[in-house]
PDB file of C-alpha atoms in Angstrom:
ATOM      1  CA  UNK A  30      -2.786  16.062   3.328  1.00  0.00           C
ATOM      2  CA  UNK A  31       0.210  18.673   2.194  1.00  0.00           C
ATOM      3  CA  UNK A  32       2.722  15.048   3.303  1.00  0.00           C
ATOM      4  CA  UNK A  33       0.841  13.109   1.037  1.00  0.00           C
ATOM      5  CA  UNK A  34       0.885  15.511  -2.016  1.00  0.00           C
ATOM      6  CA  UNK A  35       4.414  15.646  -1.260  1.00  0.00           C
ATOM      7  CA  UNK A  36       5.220  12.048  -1.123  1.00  0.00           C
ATOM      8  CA  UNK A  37       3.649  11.326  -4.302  1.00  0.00           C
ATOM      9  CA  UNK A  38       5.378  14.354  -5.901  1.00  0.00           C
ATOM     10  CA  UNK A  39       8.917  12.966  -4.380  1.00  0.00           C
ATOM     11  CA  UNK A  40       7.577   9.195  -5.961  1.00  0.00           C
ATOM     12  CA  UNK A  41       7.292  10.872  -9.120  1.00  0.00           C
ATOM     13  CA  UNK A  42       9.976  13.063  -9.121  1.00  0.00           C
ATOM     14  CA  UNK A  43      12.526   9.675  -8.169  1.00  0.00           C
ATOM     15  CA  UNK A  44      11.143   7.591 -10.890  1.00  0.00           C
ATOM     16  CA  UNK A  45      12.700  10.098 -13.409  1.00  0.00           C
ATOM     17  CA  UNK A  46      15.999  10.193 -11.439  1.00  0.00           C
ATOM     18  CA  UNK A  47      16.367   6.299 -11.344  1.00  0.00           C
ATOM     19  CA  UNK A  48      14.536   5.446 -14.300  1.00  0.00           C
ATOM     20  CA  UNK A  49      18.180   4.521 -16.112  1.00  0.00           C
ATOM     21  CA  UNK A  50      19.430   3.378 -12.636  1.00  0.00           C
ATOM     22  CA  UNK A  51      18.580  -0.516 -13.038  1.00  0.00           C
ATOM     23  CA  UNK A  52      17.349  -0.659  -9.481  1.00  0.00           C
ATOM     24  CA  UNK A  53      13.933  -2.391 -11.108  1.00  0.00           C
ATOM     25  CA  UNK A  54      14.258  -5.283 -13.137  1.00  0.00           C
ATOM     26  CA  UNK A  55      12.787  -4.838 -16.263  1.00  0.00           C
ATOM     27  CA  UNK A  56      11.989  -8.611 -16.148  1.00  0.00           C
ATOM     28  CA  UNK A  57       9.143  -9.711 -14.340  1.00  0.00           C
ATOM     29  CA  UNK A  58       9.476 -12.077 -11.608  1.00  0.00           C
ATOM     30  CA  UNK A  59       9.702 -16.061 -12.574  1.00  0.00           C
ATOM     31  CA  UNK A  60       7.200 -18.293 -11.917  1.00  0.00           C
ATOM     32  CA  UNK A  61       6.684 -22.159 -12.464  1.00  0.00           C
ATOM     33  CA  UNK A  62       4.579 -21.656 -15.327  1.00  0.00           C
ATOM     34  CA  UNK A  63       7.266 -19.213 -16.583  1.00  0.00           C
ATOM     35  CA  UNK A  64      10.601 -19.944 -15.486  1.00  0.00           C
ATOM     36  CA  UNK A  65      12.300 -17.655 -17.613  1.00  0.00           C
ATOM     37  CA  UNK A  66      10.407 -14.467 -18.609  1.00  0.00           C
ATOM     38  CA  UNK A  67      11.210 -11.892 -21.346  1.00  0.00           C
ATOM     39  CA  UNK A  68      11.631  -8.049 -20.568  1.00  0.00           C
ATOM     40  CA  UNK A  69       8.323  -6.408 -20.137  1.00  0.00           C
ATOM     41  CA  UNK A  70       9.113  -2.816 -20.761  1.00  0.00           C
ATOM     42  CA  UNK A  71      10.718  -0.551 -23.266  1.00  0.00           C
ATOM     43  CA  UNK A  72      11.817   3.151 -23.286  1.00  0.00           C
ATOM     44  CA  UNK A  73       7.894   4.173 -22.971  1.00  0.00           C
ATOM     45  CA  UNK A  74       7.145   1.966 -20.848  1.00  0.00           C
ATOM     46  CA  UNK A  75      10.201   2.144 -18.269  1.00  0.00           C
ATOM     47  CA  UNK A  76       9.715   5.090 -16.813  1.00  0.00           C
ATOM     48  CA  UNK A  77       5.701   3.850 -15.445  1.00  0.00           C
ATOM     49  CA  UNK A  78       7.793   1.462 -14.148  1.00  0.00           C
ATOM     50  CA  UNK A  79       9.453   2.998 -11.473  1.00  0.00           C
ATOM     51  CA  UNK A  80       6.251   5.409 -11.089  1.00  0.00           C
ATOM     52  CA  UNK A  81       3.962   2.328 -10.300  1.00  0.00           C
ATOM     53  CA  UNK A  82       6.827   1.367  -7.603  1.00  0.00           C
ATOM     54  CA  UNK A  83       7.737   4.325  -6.179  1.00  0.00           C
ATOM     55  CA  UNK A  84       4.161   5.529  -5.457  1.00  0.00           C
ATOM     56  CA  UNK A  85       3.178   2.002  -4.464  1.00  0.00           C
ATOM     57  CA  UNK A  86       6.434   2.896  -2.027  1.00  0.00           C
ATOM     58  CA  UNK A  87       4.599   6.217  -1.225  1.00  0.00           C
ATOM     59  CA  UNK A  88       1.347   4.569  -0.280  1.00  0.00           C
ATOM     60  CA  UNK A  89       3.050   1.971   2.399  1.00  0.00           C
ATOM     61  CA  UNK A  90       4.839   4.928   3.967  1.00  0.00           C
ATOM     62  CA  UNK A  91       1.818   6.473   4.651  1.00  0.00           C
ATOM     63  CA  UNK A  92       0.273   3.172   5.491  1.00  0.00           C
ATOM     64  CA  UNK A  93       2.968   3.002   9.104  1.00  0.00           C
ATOM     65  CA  UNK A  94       1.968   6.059  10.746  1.00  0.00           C
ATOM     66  CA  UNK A  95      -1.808   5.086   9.689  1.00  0.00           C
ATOM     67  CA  UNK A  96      -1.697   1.889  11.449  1.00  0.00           C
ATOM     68  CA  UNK A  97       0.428   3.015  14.917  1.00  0.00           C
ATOM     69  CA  UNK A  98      -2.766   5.465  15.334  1.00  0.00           C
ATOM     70  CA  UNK A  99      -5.284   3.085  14.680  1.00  0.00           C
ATOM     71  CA  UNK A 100      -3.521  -0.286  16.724  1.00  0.00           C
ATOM     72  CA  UNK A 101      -2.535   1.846  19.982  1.00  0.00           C
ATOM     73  CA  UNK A 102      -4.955   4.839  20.032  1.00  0.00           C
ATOM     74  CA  UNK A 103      -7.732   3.936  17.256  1.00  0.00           C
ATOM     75  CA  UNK A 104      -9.510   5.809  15.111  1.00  0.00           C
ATOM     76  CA  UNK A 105      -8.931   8.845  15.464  1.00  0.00           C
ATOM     77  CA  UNK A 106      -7.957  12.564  13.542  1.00  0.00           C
ATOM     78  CA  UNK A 107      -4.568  11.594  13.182  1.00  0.00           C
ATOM     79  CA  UNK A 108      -5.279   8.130  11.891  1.00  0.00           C
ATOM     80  CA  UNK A 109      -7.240   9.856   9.351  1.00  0.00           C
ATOM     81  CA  UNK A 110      -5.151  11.887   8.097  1.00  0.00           C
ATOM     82  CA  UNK A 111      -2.244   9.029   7.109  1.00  0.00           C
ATOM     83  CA  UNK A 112      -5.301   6.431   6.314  1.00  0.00           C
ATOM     84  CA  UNK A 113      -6.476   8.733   3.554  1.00  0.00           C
ATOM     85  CA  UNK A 114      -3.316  10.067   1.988  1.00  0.00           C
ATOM     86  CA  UNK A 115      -2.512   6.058   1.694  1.00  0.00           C
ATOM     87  CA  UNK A 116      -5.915   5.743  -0.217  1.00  0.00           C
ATOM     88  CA  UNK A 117      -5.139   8.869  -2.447  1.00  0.00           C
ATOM     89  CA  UNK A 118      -1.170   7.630  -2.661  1.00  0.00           C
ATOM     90  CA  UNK A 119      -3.008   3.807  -3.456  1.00  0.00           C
ATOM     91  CA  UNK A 120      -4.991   5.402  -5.837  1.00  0.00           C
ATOM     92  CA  UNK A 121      -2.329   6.857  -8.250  1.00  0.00           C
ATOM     93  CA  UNK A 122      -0.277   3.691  -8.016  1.00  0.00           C
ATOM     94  CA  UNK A 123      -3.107   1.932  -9.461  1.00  0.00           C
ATOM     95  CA  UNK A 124      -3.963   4.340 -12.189  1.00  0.00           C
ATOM     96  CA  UNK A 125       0.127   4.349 -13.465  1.00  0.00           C
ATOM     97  CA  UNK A 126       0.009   0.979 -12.830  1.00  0.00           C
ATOM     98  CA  UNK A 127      -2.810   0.160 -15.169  1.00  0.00           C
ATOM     99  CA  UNK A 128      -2.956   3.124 -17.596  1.00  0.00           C
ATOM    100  CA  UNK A 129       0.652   3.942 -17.526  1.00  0.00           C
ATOM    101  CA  UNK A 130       2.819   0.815 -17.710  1.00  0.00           C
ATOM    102  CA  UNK A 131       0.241  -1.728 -18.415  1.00  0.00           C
ATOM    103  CA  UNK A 132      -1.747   0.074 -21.128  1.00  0.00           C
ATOM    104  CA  UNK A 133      -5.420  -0.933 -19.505  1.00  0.00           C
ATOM    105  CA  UNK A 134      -4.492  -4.192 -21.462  1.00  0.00           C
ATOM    106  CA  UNK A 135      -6.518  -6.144 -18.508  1.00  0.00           C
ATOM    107  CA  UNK A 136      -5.710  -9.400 -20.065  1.00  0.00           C
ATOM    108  CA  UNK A 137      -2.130  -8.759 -19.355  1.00  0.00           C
ATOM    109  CA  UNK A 138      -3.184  -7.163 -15.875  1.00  0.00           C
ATOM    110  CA  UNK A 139      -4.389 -10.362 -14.544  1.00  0.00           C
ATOM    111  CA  UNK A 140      -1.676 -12.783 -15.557  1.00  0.00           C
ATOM    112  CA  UNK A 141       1.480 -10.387 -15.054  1.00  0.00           C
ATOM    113  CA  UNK A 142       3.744 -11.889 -12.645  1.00  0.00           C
ATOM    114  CA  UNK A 143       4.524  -8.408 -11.445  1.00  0.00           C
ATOM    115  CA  UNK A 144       0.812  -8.156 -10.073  1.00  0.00           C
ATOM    116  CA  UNK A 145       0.754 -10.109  -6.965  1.00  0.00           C
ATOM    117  CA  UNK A 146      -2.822 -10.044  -5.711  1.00  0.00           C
ATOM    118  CA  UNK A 147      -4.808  -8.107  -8.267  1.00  0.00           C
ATOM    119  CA  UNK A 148      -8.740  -9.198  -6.887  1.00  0.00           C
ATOM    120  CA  UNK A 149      -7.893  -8.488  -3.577  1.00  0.00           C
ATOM    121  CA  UNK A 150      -6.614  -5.003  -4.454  1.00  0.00           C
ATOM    122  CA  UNK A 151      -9.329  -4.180  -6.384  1.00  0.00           C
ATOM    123  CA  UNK A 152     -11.705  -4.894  -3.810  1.00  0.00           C
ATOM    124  CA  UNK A 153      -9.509  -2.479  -1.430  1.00  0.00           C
ATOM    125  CA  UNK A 154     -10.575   0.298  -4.169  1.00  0.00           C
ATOM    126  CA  UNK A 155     -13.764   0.888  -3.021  1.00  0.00           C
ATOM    127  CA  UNK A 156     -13.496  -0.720   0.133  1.00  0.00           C
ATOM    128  CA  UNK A 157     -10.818   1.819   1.764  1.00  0.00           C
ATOM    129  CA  UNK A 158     -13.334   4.392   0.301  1.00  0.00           C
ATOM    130  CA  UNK A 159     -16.141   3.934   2.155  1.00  0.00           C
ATOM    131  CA  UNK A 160     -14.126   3.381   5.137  1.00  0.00           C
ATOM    132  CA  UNK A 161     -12.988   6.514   5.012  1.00  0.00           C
ATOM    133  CA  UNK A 162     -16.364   8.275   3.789  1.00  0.00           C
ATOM    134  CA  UNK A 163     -17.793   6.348   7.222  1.00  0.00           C
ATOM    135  CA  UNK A 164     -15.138   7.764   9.448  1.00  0.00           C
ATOM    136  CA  UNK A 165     -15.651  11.378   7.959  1.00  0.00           C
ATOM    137  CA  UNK A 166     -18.957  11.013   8.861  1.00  0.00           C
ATOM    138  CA  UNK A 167     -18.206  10.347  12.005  1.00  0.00           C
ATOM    139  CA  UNK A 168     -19.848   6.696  12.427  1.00  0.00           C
ATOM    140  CA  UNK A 169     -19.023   4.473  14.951  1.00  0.00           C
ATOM    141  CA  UNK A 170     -21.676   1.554  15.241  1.00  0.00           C
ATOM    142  CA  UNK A 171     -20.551  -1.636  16.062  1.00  0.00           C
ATOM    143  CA  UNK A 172     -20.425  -2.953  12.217  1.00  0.00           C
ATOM    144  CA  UNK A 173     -18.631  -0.090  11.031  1.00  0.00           C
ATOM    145  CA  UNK A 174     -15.653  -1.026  13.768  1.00  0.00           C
ATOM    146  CA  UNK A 175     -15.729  -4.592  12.716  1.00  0.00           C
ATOM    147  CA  UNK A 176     -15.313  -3.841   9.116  1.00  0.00           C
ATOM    148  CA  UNK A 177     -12.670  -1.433   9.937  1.00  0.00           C
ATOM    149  CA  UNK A 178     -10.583  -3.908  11.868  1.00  0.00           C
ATOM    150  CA  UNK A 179     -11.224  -6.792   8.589  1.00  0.00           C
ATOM    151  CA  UNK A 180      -9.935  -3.811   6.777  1.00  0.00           C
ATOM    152  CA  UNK A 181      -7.013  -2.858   8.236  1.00  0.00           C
ATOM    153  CA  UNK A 182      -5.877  -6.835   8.645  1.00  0.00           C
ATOM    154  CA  UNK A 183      -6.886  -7.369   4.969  1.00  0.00           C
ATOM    155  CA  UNK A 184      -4.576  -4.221   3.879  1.00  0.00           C
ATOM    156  CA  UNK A 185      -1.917  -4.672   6.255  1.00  0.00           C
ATOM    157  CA  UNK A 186      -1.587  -8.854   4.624  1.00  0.00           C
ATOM    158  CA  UNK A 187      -1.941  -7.192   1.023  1.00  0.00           C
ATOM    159  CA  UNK A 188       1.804  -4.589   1.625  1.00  0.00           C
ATOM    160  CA  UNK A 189       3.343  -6.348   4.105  1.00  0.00           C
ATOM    161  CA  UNK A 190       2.827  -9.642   1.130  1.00  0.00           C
ATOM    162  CA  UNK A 191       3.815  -7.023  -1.506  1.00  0.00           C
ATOM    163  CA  UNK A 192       6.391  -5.577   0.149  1.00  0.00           C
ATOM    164  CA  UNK A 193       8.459  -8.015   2.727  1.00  0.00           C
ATOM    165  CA  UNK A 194       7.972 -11.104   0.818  1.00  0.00           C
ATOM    166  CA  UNK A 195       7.481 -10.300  -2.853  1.00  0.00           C
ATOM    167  CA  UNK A 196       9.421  -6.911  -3.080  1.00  0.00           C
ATOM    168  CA  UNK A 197      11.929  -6.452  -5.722  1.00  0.00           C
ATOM    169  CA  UNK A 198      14.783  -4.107  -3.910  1.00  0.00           C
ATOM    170  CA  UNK A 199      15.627  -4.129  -0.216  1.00  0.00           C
ATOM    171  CA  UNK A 200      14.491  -0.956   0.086  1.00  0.00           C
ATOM    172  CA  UNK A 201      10.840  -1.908  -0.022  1.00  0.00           C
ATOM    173  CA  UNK A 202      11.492  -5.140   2.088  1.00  0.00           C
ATOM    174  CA  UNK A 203      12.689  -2.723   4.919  1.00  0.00           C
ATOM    175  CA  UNK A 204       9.281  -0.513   4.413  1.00  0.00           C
ATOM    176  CA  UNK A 205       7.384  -3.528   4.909  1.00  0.00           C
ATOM    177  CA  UNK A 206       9.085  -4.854   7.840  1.00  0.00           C
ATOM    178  CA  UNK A 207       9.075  -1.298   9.141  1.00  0.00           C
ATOM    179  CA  UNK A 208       5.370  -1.892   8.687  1.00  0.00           C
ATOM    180  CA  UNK A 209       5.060  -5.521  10.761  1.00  0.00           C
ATOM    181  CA  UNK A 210       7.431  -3.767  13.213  1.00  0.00           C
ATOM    182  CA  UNK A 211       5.275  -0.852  13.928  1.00  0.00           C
ATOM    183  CA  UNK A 212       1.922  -2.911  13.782  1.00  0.00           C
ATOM    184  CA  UNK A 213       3.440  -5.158  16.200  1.00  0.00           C
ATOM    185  CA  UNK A 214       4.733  -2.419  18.807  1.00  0.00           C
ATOM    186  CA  UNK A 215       1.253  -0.236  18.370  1.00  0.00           C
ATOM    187  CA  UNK A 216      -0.869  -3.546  19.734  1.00  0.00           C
ATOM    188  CA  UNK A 217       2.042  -4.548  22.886  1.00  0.00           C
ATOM    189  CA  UNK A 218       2.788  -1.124  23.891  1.00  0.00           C
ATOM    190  CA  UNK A 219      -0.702  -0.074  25.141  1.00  0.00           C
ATOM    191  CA  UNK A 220      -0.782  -3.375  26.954  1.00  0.00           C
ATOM    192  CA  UNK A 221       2.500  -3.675  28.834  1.00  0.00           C
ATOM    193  CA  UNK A 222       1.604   0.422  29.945  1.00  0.00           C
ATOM    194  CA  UNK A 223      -1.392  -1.468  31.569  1.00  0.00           C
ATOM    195  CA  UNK A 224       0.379  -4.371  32.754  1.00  0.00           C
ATOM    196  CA  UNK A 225       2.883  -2.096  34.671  1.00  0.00           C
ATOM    197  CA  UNK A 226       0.168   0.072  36.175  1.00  0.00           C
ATOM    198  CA  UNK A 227      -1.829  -2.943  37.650  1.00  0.00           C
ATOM    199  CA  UNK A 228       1.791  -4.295  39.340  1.00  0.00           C
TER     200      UNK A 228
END
């Protein structure tokens, strides 16, 4: 839990050293219905800015070690651990995100270009929760393993889409490649250790 706190602290703590860097656009991203959009944020808004990113940043980190438990070993203490810090980490990016920088102005929520998948992640809100309240509790019926695995490919599609494909600095593409990567190696690696002990 301590890595977590400290991750968010560190998001935090960056946003006020870059906040004047430029490394976010403070235009949202174009899209065919707006081709050419107009600055979104101001001095008070800037600075939620780069808190909303660098704790959404925060959340994915979390998010790698998370999924290499739960894809090569699965759910267990370890797994956990990351899997809830990314929930806590998930959670503050969403409360910047929409109290911070956006206001709570839903309206503008919904149709900001800068939101890529708002339903879907605010279905992951409560969602992730139980999850996690289920593997506290130590359940580990049949339905509860199934949801887990929708879960985890639902959540994985919703940062690797926000990160890899739709993130802003390169930075964030390499998290969420670093993400695929690890995802990818956590299924094989299990397998070929079986492979080679059966030849």
């Amino acid at each position: 839990m301590g890595l977590g706190g400290a991750l968010i602290a560190l998001a935090f703590w960056a946003a006020t050293v870059f906040e004047g860097s430029g490394l976010l656009s403070t235009v949202p991203p174009a899209t065919e219905a707006n081709p050419n959009p107009q600055p979104d944020t101001d001095e008070t808004t800037i600075l939620a800015l780069y808190q909303s990113a660098f704790t959404a940043w925060a959340a994915l980190i979390l998010l790698i070690p998370a999924y290499a438990y739960y894809l090569s070993q699965g759910a267990n203490r370890a797994w956990l651990v990351f899997w809830t810090v990314s929930y806590l980490a998930y959670l503050v990016h969403l409360y910047v995100s929409a109290f911070l920088f956006f206001g709570g102005d839903f309206a503008w929520m919904t149709s900001s270009s800068r939101v890529s998948a708002f339903w879907p992640g605010m279905l992951l809100i409560p969602w992730w929760g139980v999850d996690i309240a289920l593997a506290f509790k130590g359940l580990e019926a049949r339905w509860v393993r199934l949801q887990r695995g929708i879960l985890h490919l639902g959540t994985f599609v919703l940062f690797f889409g926000g990160s890899a494909i739709k993130g802003e600095t390169i930075t964030i593409k390499a998290l969420g490649v670093a993400l695929a990567l690890v995802a990818v190696v956590s299924v094989i690696k299990p397998r070929l250790s079986v492979l080679r002990k059966e030849a």
